[in-house]
Amino acid sequence: MNVSSQTWIVVADDPAVTALVVAARALSAEVTAVVAGRRATAESVAAAGVDRVLWLGEPAEGTPVEAYAPDVARTVADGAPRAVLGSSDGAGRVMLGAIAALLQAPVLSGVIAVEHDGDQIGVTRSVFGGVAERRDLVTGGPAIIALAGGDVGDPSGAAVPVEEVTANPLTTGRLTGVRKKEKAPVNLGAARTVVAVGRGLKAKADLALITGLADAIGGELACSRPLAEGVDWIPKERNVGISGQQIAPELYVAIGISGQLQHMVGVRDAGVIVAVNSDKAALIFKQCDYGIVGDLYTVVPALTAALAPKP
Amino acid sequence: MTIVVAYKWAPNPQDAAVGSDGSVDFSRAKSAISEYDPVAFELARQVADATGAEVVGVTVGDASIDTSLARKAALSRGLDRLVIVADDRLAGADSTRLAAVLAAVVRGIGDVDLVLAGESSVDVTEGQVAMTLAGQLGWLGLNAVSSVSATDGGYAIERDVPSGTASMVLTGPAVLAATTDAVLSRVPGMKDILGAAKKPVEVLSLDMLDVSSAQVTLTAVSASRPAAGNRQRVIIDGSDPTAAAAELVGALRAAKVL
Amino acid sequence: MDFGLTDEQELLLDSLRELLERECPESYIAELDRTHQAPTSFRLALHEAGFASLGFPEEYGGTPCDAVTLMMLTERVSQQGLNNGYGIELLQAKDILEFGSQEQKADILGLLAAGAVPFALGFTEPGAGSDNSAMTTTAVHRDGTVTFNGTKTLITNALDAKYLLVMAKSSDGDDERTAISMYLVPMDAPGVSTNKLEKIVWNTNDSCEIFMDDVTLPESCLVGRQGNGFRQLMRNLDLERLVIAATCLGLAQCAFDDAATYASQRVQFGKPIGSFQLIQLKLTDMAIKLENIRNFVYKTSWMVDQGIPLRSQGALCKRYAAMAAFEVADDAMQIFGGIGVNAGTRVSRLWRDLRGHRFGGGTDEIMVHIAGRQIIREHR
């Protein structure tokens, strides 16, 4: 396959693309975005510092953005870029999967670093849930890379025109409605301090203990998977780990969390990790900076009290 | 109609031996149905019980995934039958290659209108295979699926989306990755386990499948073990909570994170 | 000899582990122990997952299961730290399945299905425990009714149970083989009263005295044949001893694991205490005892599965398991030192509960009596 030196980004109706744009800019001077979804999204992307925007047209009422995955894949294949970046969240995975299938190329996840290595692209990834890291050269075609999306800083650059491309989205699925949930927006990723709680909490009512500590310490509340899925005590946006957020706060306090790899991957880059757990054999005590072996029901109130301003 | 459960028989990396050179040795780690997958089995069974569809489990990987234990473990979770591709040429295969083989199997099964999968795998933890499979099949791929039910001529599903819960209707084939809490999966009982030994298993040869060959490949340059494991591990006895709290707060102030 | 697990055993233990993680975490057990509650929700979960009907005949909705596998499951539940969490009710229910009427069977199985305790075993009396001939509770049959009078004591689970499986004298004479009959007496029958006993072991099983004053019931409360009660009871006692031995094994394993982990982490004199040979000696002997108990339990279970008469084996196994398991727990307490005796520590609970198994289901000493007699008989 004839490969250009360009980097493309694929956008699944999510205007928060500056993280992708920054990563793409580091690989090539010219960045093209393929946007599936509403025109407003395409226009927002067009002003986010890219050189070209290919838009697949306004979706008909009820068409999910995932229905455009085959069109996105064809458009990217026609452009023959050297690298394709997309979001590792939600519909981003569907777009990257369609591209990977069409080009018979792997999707690279858990990416730590991407750089040119001569004519090729070298990718350093964390593999097997983070127990090891690996650096590979991508040969034979484009590097398809899944990255945490979102915005890092404000978009920069003059708006470019949005070019519409004809698309034939799949018609096999139709959106019929969205039940909005009431919630304040959470930005765990930006929090300096995060207080997370896990299965050690016995009842939802006891969450007050944890939020009390989070308030005293000035941190955001987070949780491990069992509390966000299954019992549904804490909104999923606050779930940390492989199935949730990957964050790097300066201080991470894990309460009643056993320290399974699937959770710890989400805080691997945290500055200081504190653990409170009644099970002294808990895995987390091998992966923390400070650990208190004790009952969270007595330790957490004591911590909250110790953090309170002295009268 | 047939519902396929695409699942993985895999070890937990937590049990792997990781060398200082970044080599990952899974030989001492016990494999199991990947912990993200039971929910897919359960959803498939519940939908099939309502529609009379057949539930076929499909798994692909290296030769080690086809043991009698592995077969029974999958079949005891509500499958009607099982199709396996176990070939050492698939050892360490990337998500696109696995998806290509899965796609060939799904095409071979015939009247499949739904493929259900977990949202990730316990070993590779990338959460990509199911969505690449959708790409291979040219079907609609949807992740974060929290419920599936049969309707006249299709399925009604719900998904977790950032703004809430989205409802959708499906009128054609789709690949769905289910959230781990979409449904509480039953644990197999003795009846299920004994019954598993009697269910049909088909082993397909990789050579007989129409799998397009990889165009893009990876060349390993280097590997390493992440250094982040080196934390201080100062353990404080919490039997006197007040003293323990004071000690911790003191240490955190000294470390200037408070 | 194959010491490996079959696929079925491995998968069943996997399922059980999943269920225990979900339904029976340590916090749950500790709370039950603290508040003296029975593990009802866990029992229900066991039933829903098909574990509670294992070993029952298929005609009653059960799934046949060998004794080795059943004991592995009993061991595994105990290893979670839950005492008497699996197996006992199941075995007692076998008495009803083998000897009960259709109505009794349906009733008892229905209660099991609801996660309830169908009945408590009403055997021990203030003046009669292992000496059945001293039993004074009477059952007088008259005109299609039975009238009970007498006192039972140290009855486990009676306050939770729907019925009391009463052993009572239905005719004069001291020959336990013909004088004693078995009955299902509803705990709420007029004339039944209870007095709860406060004990320091087995908090998740209640224990009480039961008084029966002219309790009159239709004769249909008889289980099996009149005068055959003792033989019926004996029938499953060996299996009960085995379940107790497997329970002891699991609890002791739990105590051992806790102690070994503690020893490897507790630092004194600049080293983990596990690096001192006195602690290592304890752990080593504990490990040997565990291995012995395990082999004893599995071998005895295997004999049951092969249909080999147990003779003294059941009593030998129960005596050894109960005593050795308590020694393991006692050493575990010693390794924990002062921490271990704090109320609420798991090791203290295991220690208390294992102490109870040295008399529950027959004392260490009565096991000598049972096995010793048999040994002498075989060598006469």
CSV table of C-alpha atoms in Angstrom, one decimal, chain A residues 114-287:
chain,number,residue,atom,x,y,z
A,114,VAL,CA,4.5,7.4,19.4
A,115,GLU,CA,7.4,8.7,17.3
A,116,HIS,CA,9.0,8.5,14.0
A,117,ASP,CA,11.8,5.9,13.7
A,118,GLY,CA,13.3,6.6,10.3
A,119,ASP,CA,10.5,6.0,7.8
A,120,GLN,CA,8.6,4.0,10.2
A,121,ILE,CA,6.4,4.7,13.2
A,122,GLY,CA,7.5,3.4,16.6
A,123,VAL,CA,4.9,2.8,19.2
A,124,THR,CA,5.5,2.2,22.9
A,125,ARG,CA,2.6,0.5,24.6
A,126,SER,CA,1.7,-0.9,27.9
A,127,VAL,CA,0.6,-4.5,27.4
A,128,PHE,CA,-1.3,-7.1,29.3
A,129,GLY,CA,-3.0,-4.7,31.6
A,130,GLY,CA,0.1,-2.8,32.3
A,131,VAL,CA,2.4,-5.5,33.6
A,132,ALA,CA,4.9,-4.9,30.8
A,133,GLU,CA,5.8,-2.3,28.2
A,134,ARG,CA,6.7,-2.9,24.6
A,135,ARG,CA,8.0,-0.9,21.8
A,136,ASP,CA,7.3,-2.0,18.2
A,137,LEU,CA,7.8,-0.6,14.7
A,138,VAL,CA,4.8,-0.6,12.5
A,139,THR,CA,5.5,-2.0,9.1
A,140,GLY,CA,3.5,-2.6,5.9
A,141,GLY,CA,0.9,0.1,6.4
A,142,PRO,CA,-0.6,2.7,8.7
A,143,ALA,CA,-0.2,2.7,12.5
A,144,ILE,CA,-3.7,2.7,13.9
A,145,ILE,CA,-3.6,4.2,17.3
A,146,ALA,CA,-6.2,4.4,20.1
A,147,LEU,CA,-5.6,7.3,22.5
A,148,ALA,CA,-7.5,8.8,25.4
A,149,GLY,CA,-9.4,11.5,23.6
A,150,GLY,CA,-10.6,14.7,25.2
A,151,ASP,CA,-9.3,18.3,25.2
A,152,VAL,CA,-5.9,19.3,26.4
A,153,GLY,CA,-5.9,23.1,26.3
A,154,ASP,CA,-7.8,25.2,23.9
A,155,PRO,CA,-8.0,24.5,20.2
A,156,SER,CA,-5.7,26.6,18.1
A,157,GLY,CA,-5.4,27.5,14.5
A,158,ALA,CA,-7.7,29.1,11.9
A,159,ALA,CA,-10.8,27.3,11.0
A,160,VAL,CA,-10.5,25.3,7.8
A,161,PRO,CA,-13.4,24.6,5.4
A,162,VAL,CA,-15.5,21.5,6.1
A,163,GLU,CA,-15.5,19.2,3.0
A,164,GLU,CA,-18.5,16.9,2.8
A,165,VAL,CA,-17.9,13.3,1.6
A,166,THR,CA,-20.7,11.1,0.4
A,167,ALA,CA,-21.6,8.4,2.9
A,168,ASN,CA,-23.8,5.3,3.1
A,169,PRO,CA,-24.3,4.7,6.8
A,170,LEU,CA,-25.6,1.4,8.0
A,171,THR,CA,-29.3,1.4,8.4
A,172,THR,CA,-29.6,-1.6,10.8
A,173,GLY,CA,-29.7,0.4,14.0
A,174,ARG,CA,-31.9,3.3,15.0
A,175,LEU,CA,-31.7,5.5,18.2
A,176,THR,CA,-35.0,5.8,19.8
A,177,GLY,CA,-34.3,8.0,22.8
A,178,VAL,CA,-31.9,8.9,25.6
A,179,ARG,CA,-32.7,8.9,29.2
A,180,LYS,CA,-30.6,11.7,30.6
A,181,LYS,CA,-29.0,11.2,33.9
A,182,GLU,CA,-28.8,14.0,36.3
A,183,LYS,CA,-25.2,14.6,37.3
A,184,ALA,CA,-22.7,17.3,37.7
A,185,PRO,CA,-19.8,17.0,35.3
A,186,VAL,CA,-16.8,15.1,36.7
A,187,ASN,CA,-13.3,15.7,35.6
A,188,LEU,CA,-11.4,13.1,37.5
A,189,GLY,CA,-8.4,13.5,35.2
A,190,ALA,CA,-7.9,17.1,36.3
A,191,ALA,CA,-8.1,16.4,40.0
A,192,ARG,CA,-4.9,16.8,42.1
A,193,THR,CA,-6.3,14.6,44.8
A,194,VAL,CA,-8.6,11.7,44.3
A,195,VAL,CA,-10.3,9.6,47.1
A,196,ALA,CA,-11.5,6.3,45.8
A,197,VAL,CA,-13.5,3.6,47.5
A,198,GLY,CA,-14.1,-0.1,46.7
A,199,ARG,CA,-15.8,-3.2,47.8
A,200,GLY,CA,-14.8,-2.7,51.4
A,201,LEU,CA,-17.7,-0.3,51.8
A,202,LYS,CA,-20.6,-2.3,53.2
A,203,ALA,CA,-23.6,0.0,52.4
A,204,LYS,CA,-24.4,2.9,50.1
A,205,ALA,CA,-25.3,5.0,53.1
A,206,ASP,CA,-21.7,4.7,54.3
A,207,LEU,CA,-20.5,6.7,51.3
A,208,ALA,CA,-20.9,9.8,53.5
A,209,LEU,CA,-17.8,8.6,55.3
A,210,ILE,CA,-15.8,8.7,52.1
A,211,THR,CA,-17.2,11.9,50.8
A,212,GLY,CA,-16.4,13.4,54.2
A,213,LEU,CA,-12.8,12.5,53.8
A,214,ALA,CA,-12.8,13.7,50.1
A,215,ASP,CA,-14.1,17.1,51.3
A,216,ALA,CA,-11.6,17.3,54.1
A,217,ILE,CA,-8.7,16.5,51.9
A,218,GLY,CA,-10.0,18.5,48.9
A,219,GLY,CA,-10.3,15.6,46.5
A,220,GLU,CA,-12.6,14.2,44.0
A,221,LEU,CA,-14.6,11.0,44.8
A,222,ALA,CA,-13.8,7.9,42.7
A,223,CYS,CA,-14.3,4.2,43.0
A,224,SER,CA,-13.3,0.8,41.7
A,225,ARG,CA,-15.5,-1.1,39.4
A,226,PRO,CA,-17.7,-3.0,41.8
A,227,LEU,CA,-19.2,0.2,43.2
A,228,ALA,CA,-19.9,1.7,39.8
A,229,GLU,CA,-21.2,-1.4,38.1
A,230,GLY,CA,-23.3,-4.0,39.7
A,231,VAL,CA,-24.3,-2.1,42.9
A,232,ASP,CA,-24.4,1.3,41.1
A,233,TRP,CA,-23.6,3.3,44.2
A,234,ILE,CA,-21.3,5.7,42.4
A,235,PRO,CA,-21.7,7.1,38.8
A,236,LYS,CA,-19.6,5.2,36.2
A,237,GLU,CA,-17.7,8.4,35.3
A,238,ARG,CA,-15.9,8.0,38.6
A,239,ASN,CA,-14.8,4.5,38.0
A,240,VAL,CA,-11.0,4.1,37.9
A,241,GLY,CA,-9.3,1.3,36.1
A,242,ILE,CA,-9.2,-0.6,32.9
A,243,SER,CA,-13.0,-0.3,32.5
A,244,GLY,CA,-13.0,3.3,33.5
A,245,GLN,CA,-10.7,6.3,33.9
A,246,GLN,CA,-7.0,6.3,33.8
A,247,ILE,CA,-5.8,9.1,36.0
A,248,ALA,CA,-2.5,10.5,37.4
A,249,PRO,CA,-3.4,12.7,40.5
A,250,GLU,CA,-0.7,13.8,42.9
A,251,LEU,CA,-2.3,11.9,45.7
A,252,TYR,CA,-4.6,8.9,45.3
A,253,VAL,CA,-6.3,7.5,48.4
A,254,ALA,CA,-7.7,4.0,47.9
A,255,ILE,CA,-10.1,2.9,50.6
A,256,GLY,CA,-11.4,-0.6,50.8
A,257,ILE,CA,-9.9,-1.4,47.4
A,258,SER,CA,-8.1,-4.7,47.1
A,259,GLY,CA,-5.6,-3.6,44.4
A,260,GLN,CA,-6.5,-5.8,41.5
A,261,LEU,CA,-4.4,-5.1,38.5
A,262,GLN,CA,-7.5,-4.0,36.6
A,263,HIS,CA,-7.9,-1.2,39.0
A,264,MET,CA,-4.3,-0.2,39.7
A,265,VAL,CA,-3.6,0.3,36.0
A,266,GLY,CA,-5.9,3.3,36.3
A,267,VAL,CA,-3.6,5.0,38.8
A,268,ARG,CA,-0.2,3.7,37.8
A,269,ASP,CA,1.0,7.2,37.2
A,270,ALA,CA,-0.3,8.7,40.4
A,271,GLY,CA,2.2,10.6,42.5
A,272,VAL,CA,1.6,9.1,46.0
A,273,ILE,CA,-0.8,6.2,46.6
A,274,VAL,CA,-2.3,5.7,50.0
A,275,ALA,CA,-4.3,2.5,50.9
A,276,VAL,CA,-6.6,1.8,53.7
A,277,ASN,CA,-7.7,-1.9,53.9
A,278,SER,CA,-8.7,-4.2,56.6
A,279,ASP,CA,-7.0,-7.2,54.8
A,280,LYS,CA,-3.3,-6.9,55.4
A,281,ALA,CA,-2.8,-9.4,52.6
A,282,ALA,CA,-4.6,-7.1,50.1
A,283,LEU,CA,-2.6,-6.7,46.9
A,284,ILE,CA,-2.8,-2.9,47.2
A,285,PHE,CA,-0.3,-2.9,50.1
A,286,LYS,CA,2.4,-4.0,47.7
A,287,GLN,CA,1.5,-1.1,45.3
